[in-house]
Amino acid sequence: MIYTKGKAGYHMEKSDILTASLPDANDETTDHSTIFYDVFRTIAQKIPQLLIPLINEVFHTSYSEEEHFEQLRNEHYEKFGTVVTDSIIRIGSHIYHLECQSTRDETMVIRMFEYDISIALEHASFAEHAVWEIEFPQSCVLYIRNHRSLPDFHEAIVKFTDGQKIRYRVPIIQAKKYTVDRMFEKRLLILLPYHILRYEHFLKHNGTDLKKVQHLLDDFREINRKLEETSEKEQKSHLYMDIIVLIEEIADYIIPEDNEIRKGLGEIMGGKILKLRSEELLEQGEARGRLTGLREGRLTGLHEAKIDAIQNMIDLGLTREQILRKYSPEEYEEAINSMSVKA
């Protein structure tokens, strides 16, 4: 969440349930990067269909992932500044407000009330008998790190001058409670980039416990396998490539540079990006070649597709070593030189 005073604003650039003895994120003294929120907002803006299963899980709805929805403005202007929420979408007549939270904050319920009343006022309607109807959105907070003893709801009592007391409640969902199997079963793919945070304490203390290391790598092999399986079944290579890029974004932030796990995880997930993107681009090259009907044309098309694939991998941040596991040094150099010429 971002609450900015004055004229400042936010700009984006770019199990079964399991709770067993995970260390508390509040024990960490390291700086909390906005990368966690950037990833959530990237999903909300670019692959918002992943929000639908989260809404189903929290509010016990049964929307299809193909359900028509409308993304609403997440910036609300008030007298003392701008309130920017993480995601607001409308499905039918219902408005859903989703917030991603990294740290534990005792004032979270106050902030949510502030966000929700801004949303409610913006969508207020003039009802029958000349009375305004102000309906709050259905809201929730997703906690992505490991926190002990979080309640099921954030709650506050709202007192009105006529003596009415209303209990304001916001449900909480914790990413740590979902295993890899459970995330795929419930289609909670939005949680996959945050799965590495289950191991955050262990990683930041440069853990060398071989059993934990193996468990971590096994988790991500399973994520890799299930993503590949789902990608082939649903023919959504773009979507699953994007998810893996976001997984790697957070993993690169969380895993210390001198930790060998970076290499192992990179080989597991990086290879998946190579496969998805290169297959897609090679298919495009083959299609271009078939159009020419000439052998020379087909070979040229395939070669261009390889160069395009390498350039896209570079843009995604893959290393030279990762790319050379799929392509030749000559093709890599040609792609680099071609990028320099275009620049």
PDB file of N, CA and C in Angstrom, residues 50 180 183-184 187-190 192-193 219-248 268-269 272-273 275-276:
ATOM      1  N   LEU A  50      -5.600 -13.657 -12.526  1.00  0.00           N
ATOM      2  CA  LEU A  50      -5.107 -14.421 -11.375  1.00  0.00           C
ATOM      3  C   LEU A  50      -5.746 -13.963 -10.069  1.00  0.00           C
ATOM      4  N   VAL A 180       2.470 -26.060  -2.247  1.00  0.00           N
ATOM      5  CA  VAL A 180       2.491 -26.005  -3.711  1.00  0.00           C
ATOM      6  C   VAL A 180       1.270 -26.734  -4.273  1.00  0.00           C
ATOM      7  N   MET A 183      -1.904 -24.686  -3.784  1.00  0.00           N
ATOM      8  CA  MET A 183      -1.990 -23.506  -4.643  1.00  0.00           C
ATOM      9  C   MET A 183      -2.495 -23.883  -6.035  1.00  0.00           C
ATOM     10  N   PHE A 184      -1.988 -24.985  -6.566  1.00  0.00           N
ATOM     11  CA  PHE A 184      -2.428 -25.408  -7.896  1.00  0.00           C
ATOM     12  C   PHE A 184      -3.849 -25.962  -7.857  1.00  0.00           C
ATOM     13  N   ARG A 187      -5.992 -23.051  -7.743  1.00  0.00           N
ATOM     14  CA  ARG A 187      -5.653 -22.107  -8.817  1.00  0.00           C
ATOM     15  C   ARG A 187      -5.122 -20.786  -8.255  1.00  0.00           C
ATOM     16  N   LEU A 188      -4.507 -20.841  -7.088  1.00  0.00           N
ATOM     17  CA  LEU A 188      -3.966 -19.631  -6.475  1.00  0.00           C
ATOM     18  C   LEU A 188      -2.551 -19.364  -6.992  1.00  0.00           C
ATOM     19  N   LEU A 189      -2.440 -19.249  -8.300  1.00  0.00           N
ATOM     20  CA  LEU A 189      -1.131 -19.039  -8.917  1.00  0.00           C
ATOM     21  C   LEU A 189      -0.548 -17.681  -8.546  1.00  0.00           C
ATOM     22  N   ILE A 190      -1.396 -16.769  -8.101  1.00  0.00           N
ATOM     23  CA  ILE A 190      -0.941 -15.456  -7.667  1.00  0.00           C
ATOM     24  C   ILE A 190       0.010 -15.558  -6.470  1.00  0.00           C
ATOM     25  N   LEU A 192       2.331 -17.964  -6.109  1.00  0.00           N
ATOM     26  CA  LEU A 192       3.584 -18.641  -6.462  1.00  0.00           C
ATOM     27  C   LEU A 192       4.821 -17.753  -6.338  1.00  0.00           C
ATOM     28  N   PRO A 193       4.792 -16.481  -6.781  1.00  0.00           N
ATOM     29  CA  PRO A 193       6.002 -15.659  -6.637  1.00  0.00           C
ATOM     30  C   PRO A 193       6.430 -15.472  -5.190  1.00  0.00           C
ATOM     31  N   ASP A 219      10.446 -28.171  -3.873  1.00  0.00           N
ATOM     32  CA  ASP A 219       9.251 -27.341  -4.033  1.00  0.00           C
ATOM     33  C   ASP A 219       9.232 -26.674  -5.404  1.00  0.00           C
ATOM     34  N   PHE A 220      10.373 -26.107  -5.786  1.00  0.00           N
ATOM     35  CA  PHE A 220      10.407 -25.354  -7.041  1.00  0.00           C
ATOM     36  C   PHE A 220      10.487 -26.275  -8.265  1.00  0.00           C
ATOM     37  N   ARG A 221      11.017 -27.463  -8.083  1.00  0.00           N
ATOM     38  CA  ARG A 221      10.919 -28.442  -9.177  1.00  0.00           C
ATOM     39  C   ARG A 221       9.458 -28.803  -9.416  1.00  0.00           C
ATOM     40  N   GLU A 222       8.717 -28.934  -8.322  1.00  0.00           N
ATOM     41  CA  GLU A 222       7.301 -29.262  -8.443  1.00  0.00           C
ATOM     42  C   GLU A 222       6.518 -28.102  -9.068  1.00  0.00           C
ATOM     43  N   ILE A 223       6.853 -26.867  -8.684  1.00  0.00           N
ATOM     44  CA  ILE A 223       6.226 -25.699  -9.309  1.00  0.00           C
ATOM     45  C   ILE A 223       6.511 -25.701 -10.804  1.00  0.00           C
ATOM     46  N   ASN A 224       7.777 -25.938 -11.140  1.00  0.00           N
ATOM     47  CA  ASN A 224       8.195 -25.995 -12.542  1.00  0.00           C
ATOM     48  C   ASN A 224       7.389 -27.054 -13.297  1.00  0.00           C
ATOM     49  N   ARG A 225       7.316 -28.245 -12.710  1.00  0.00           N
ATOM     50  CA  ARG A 225       6.616 -29.359 -13.362  1.00  0.00           C
ATOM     51  C   ARG A 225       5.139 -29.040 -13.556  1.00  0.00           C
ATOM     52  N   LYS A 226       4.505 -28.508 -12.512  1.00  0.00           N
ATOM     53  CA  LYS A 226       3.074 -28.228 -12.582  1.00  0.00           C
ATOM     54  C   LYS A 226       2.774 -27.081 -13.546  1.00  0.00           C
ATOM     55  N   LEU A 227       3.654 -26.088 -13.584  1.00  0.00           N
ATOM     56  CA  LEU A 227       3.460 -24.990 -14.540  1.00  0.00           C
ATOM     57  C   LEU A 227       3.569 -25.490 -15.969  1.00  0.00           C
ATOM     58  N   GLU A 228       4.553 -26.350 -16.201  1.00  0.00           N
ATOM     59  CA  GLU A 228       4.725 -26.904 -17.548  1.00  0.00           C
ATOM     60  C   GLU A 228       3.519 -27.738 -17.945  1.00  0.00           C
ATOM     61  N   GLU A 229       3.056 -28.550 -17.012  1.00  0.00           N
ATOM     62  CA  GLU A 229       1.905 -29.406 -17.270  1.00  0.00           C
ATOM     63  C   GLU A 229       0.660 -28.576 -17.570  1.00  0.00           C
ATOM     64  N   THR A 230       0.447 -27.533 -16.763  1.00  0.00           N
ATOM     65  CA  THR A 230      -0.723 -26.669 -16.953  1.00  0.00           C
ATOM     66  C   THR A 230      -0.603 -25.855 -18.222  1.00  0.00           C
ATOM     67  N   SER A 231       0.619 -25.413 -18.517  1.00  0.00           N
ATOM     68  CA  SER A 231       0.847 -24.634 -19.733  1.00  0.00           C
ATOM     69  C   SER A 231       0.514 -25.441 -20.976  1.00  0.00           C
ATOM     70  N   GLU A 232       0.938 -26.697 -20.997  1.00  0.00           N
ATOM     71  CA  GLU A 232       0.667 -27.549 -22.151  1.00  0.00           C
ATOM     72  C   GLU A 232      -0.827 -27.845 -22.278  1.00  0.00           C
ATOM     73  N   LYS A 233      -1.491 -28.042 -21.139  1.00  0.00           N
ATOM     74  CA  LYS A 233      -2.914 -28.366 -21.149  1.00  0.00           C
ATOM     75  C   LYS A 233      -3.754 -27.177 -21.596  1.00  0.00           C
ATOM     76  N   GLU A 234      -3.394 -25.984 -21.123  1.00  0.00           N
ATOM     77  CA  GLU A 234      -4.217 -24.795 -21.382  1.00  0.00           C
ATOM     78  C   GLU A 234      -3.674 -23.925 -22.507  1.00  0.00           C
ATOM     79  N   GLN A 235      -2.477 -24.251 -22.987  1.00  0.00           N
ATOM     80  CA  GLN A 235      -1.854 -23.489 -24.083  1.00  0.00           C
ATOM     81  C   GLN A 235      -1.765 -21.997 -23.736  1.00  0.00           C
ATOM     82  N   LYS A 236      -1.177 -21.736 -22.572  1.00  0.00           N
ATOM     83  CA  LYS A 236      -1.021 -20.352 -22.102  1.00  0.00           C
ATOM     84  C   LYS A 236       0.436 -20.097 -21.735  1.00  0.00           C
ATOM     85  N   SER A 237       1.328 -20.276 -22.684  1.00  0.00           N
ATOM     86  CA  SER A 237       2.745 -20.136 -22.392  1.00  0.00           C
ATOM     87  C   SER A 237       3.110 -18.730 -21.938  1.00  0.00           C
ATOM     88  N   HIS A 238       2.448 -17.712 -22.496  1.00  0.00           N
ATOM     89  CA  HIS A 238       2.722 -16.336 -22.082  1.00  0.00           C
ATOM     90  C   HIS A 238       2.488 -16.171 -20.588  1.00  0.00           C
ATOM     91  N   LEU A 239       1.326 -16.644 -20.136  1.00  0.00           N
ATOM     92  CA  LEU A 239       0.940 -16.489 -18.736  1.00  0.00           C
ATOM     93  C   LEU A 239       1.943 -17.144 -17.811  1.00  0.00           C
ATOM     94  N   TYR A 240       2.326 -18.378 -18.109  1.00  0.00           N
ATOM     95  CA  TYR A 240       3.200 -19.106 -17.203  1.00  0.00           C
ATOM     96  C   TYR A 240       4.639 -18.617 -17.269  1.00  0.00           C
ATOM     97  N   MET A 241       5.044 -18.101 -18.409  1.00  0.00           N
ATOM     98  CA  MET A 241       6.357 -17.475 -18.477  1.00  0.00           C
ATOM     99  C   MET A 241       6.392 -16.239 -17.578  1.00  0.00           C
ATOM    100  N   ASP A 242       5.311 -15.445 -17.626  1.00  0.00           N
ATOM    101  CA  ASP A 242       5.239 -14.248 -16.785  1.00  0.00           C
ATOM    102  C   ASP A 242       5.316 -14.610 -15.301  1.00  0.00           C
ATOM    103  N   ILE A 243       4.630 -15.675 -14.913  1.00  0.00           N
ATOM    104  CA  ILE A 243       4.651 -16.093 -13.511  1.00  0.00           C
ATOM    105  C   ILE A 243       6.069 -16.456 -13.088  1.00  0.00           C
ATOM    106  N   ILE A 244       6.787 -17.179 -13.943  1.00  0.00           N
ATOM    107  CA  ILE A 244       8.142 -17.589 -13.590  1.00  0.00           C
ATOM    108  C   ILE A 244       9.076 -16.389 -13.490  1.00  0.00           C
ATOM    109  N   VAL A 245       8.894 -15.411 -14.372  1.00  0.00           N
ATOM    110  CA  VAL A 245       9.698 -14.188 -14.280  1.00  0.00           C
ATOM    111  C   VAL A 245       9.476 -13.525 -12.918  1.00  0.00           C
ATOM    112  N   LEU A 246       8.228 -13.479 -12.453  1.00  0.00           N
ATOM    113  CA  LEU A 246       7.926 -12.857 -11.164  1.00  0.00           C
ATOM    114  C   LEU A 246       8.477 -13.687 -10.003  1.00  0.00           C
ATOM    115  N   ILE A 247       8.441 -15.015 -10.154  1.00  0.00           N
ATOM    116  CA  ILE A 247       9.053 -15.886  -9.139  1.00  0.00           C
ATOM    117  C   ILE A 247      10.532 -15.551  -8.996  1.00  0.00           C
ATOM    118  N   GLU A 248      11.204 -15.419 -10.136  1.00  0.00           N
ATOM    119  CA  GLU A 248      12.638 -15.141 -10.101  1.00  0.00           C
ATOM    120  C   GLU A 248      12.947 -13.742  -9.572  1.00  0.00           C
ATOM    121  N   ILE A 268      16.655 -24.446 -12.260  1.00  0.00           N
ATOM    122  CA  ILE A 268      15.313 -25.032 -12.311  1.00  0.00           C
ATOM    123  C   ILE A 268      14.335 -24.103 -13.025  1.00  0.00           C
ATOM    124  N   MET A 269      14.262 -22.854 -12.578  1.00  0.00           N
ATOM    125  CA  MET A 269      13.257 -21.931 -13.094  1.00  0.00           C
ATOM    126  C   MET A 269      13.719 -21.223 -14.369  1.00  0.00           C
ATOM    127  N   LYS A 272      13.096 -23.106 -17.423  1.00  0.00           N
ATOM    128  CA  LYS A 272      11.690 -23.116 -17.824  1.00  0.00           C
ATOM    129  C   LYS A 272      11.362 -21.906 -18.689  1.00  0.00           C
ATOM    130  N   ILE A 273      11.906 -20.736 -18.329  1.00  0.00           N
ATOM    131  CA  ILE A 273      11.679 -19.541 -19.137  1.00  0.00           C
ATOM    132  C   ILE A 273      12.256 -19.745 -20.528  1.00  0.00           C
ATOM    133  N   LYS A 275      12.641 -22.464 -22.153  1.00  0.00           N
ATOM    134  CA  LYS A 275      11.843 -23.398 -22.928  1.00  0.00           C
ATOM    135  C   LYS A 275      10.568 -22.746 -23.449  1.00  0.00           C
ATOM    136  N   LEU A 276       9.846 -22.069 -22.558  1.00  0.00           N
ATOM    137  CA  LEU A 276       8.585 -21.482 -22.969  1.00  0.00           C
ATOM    138  C   LEU A 276       8.764 -20.441 -24.051  1.00  0.00           C
TER     139      LEU A 276
END
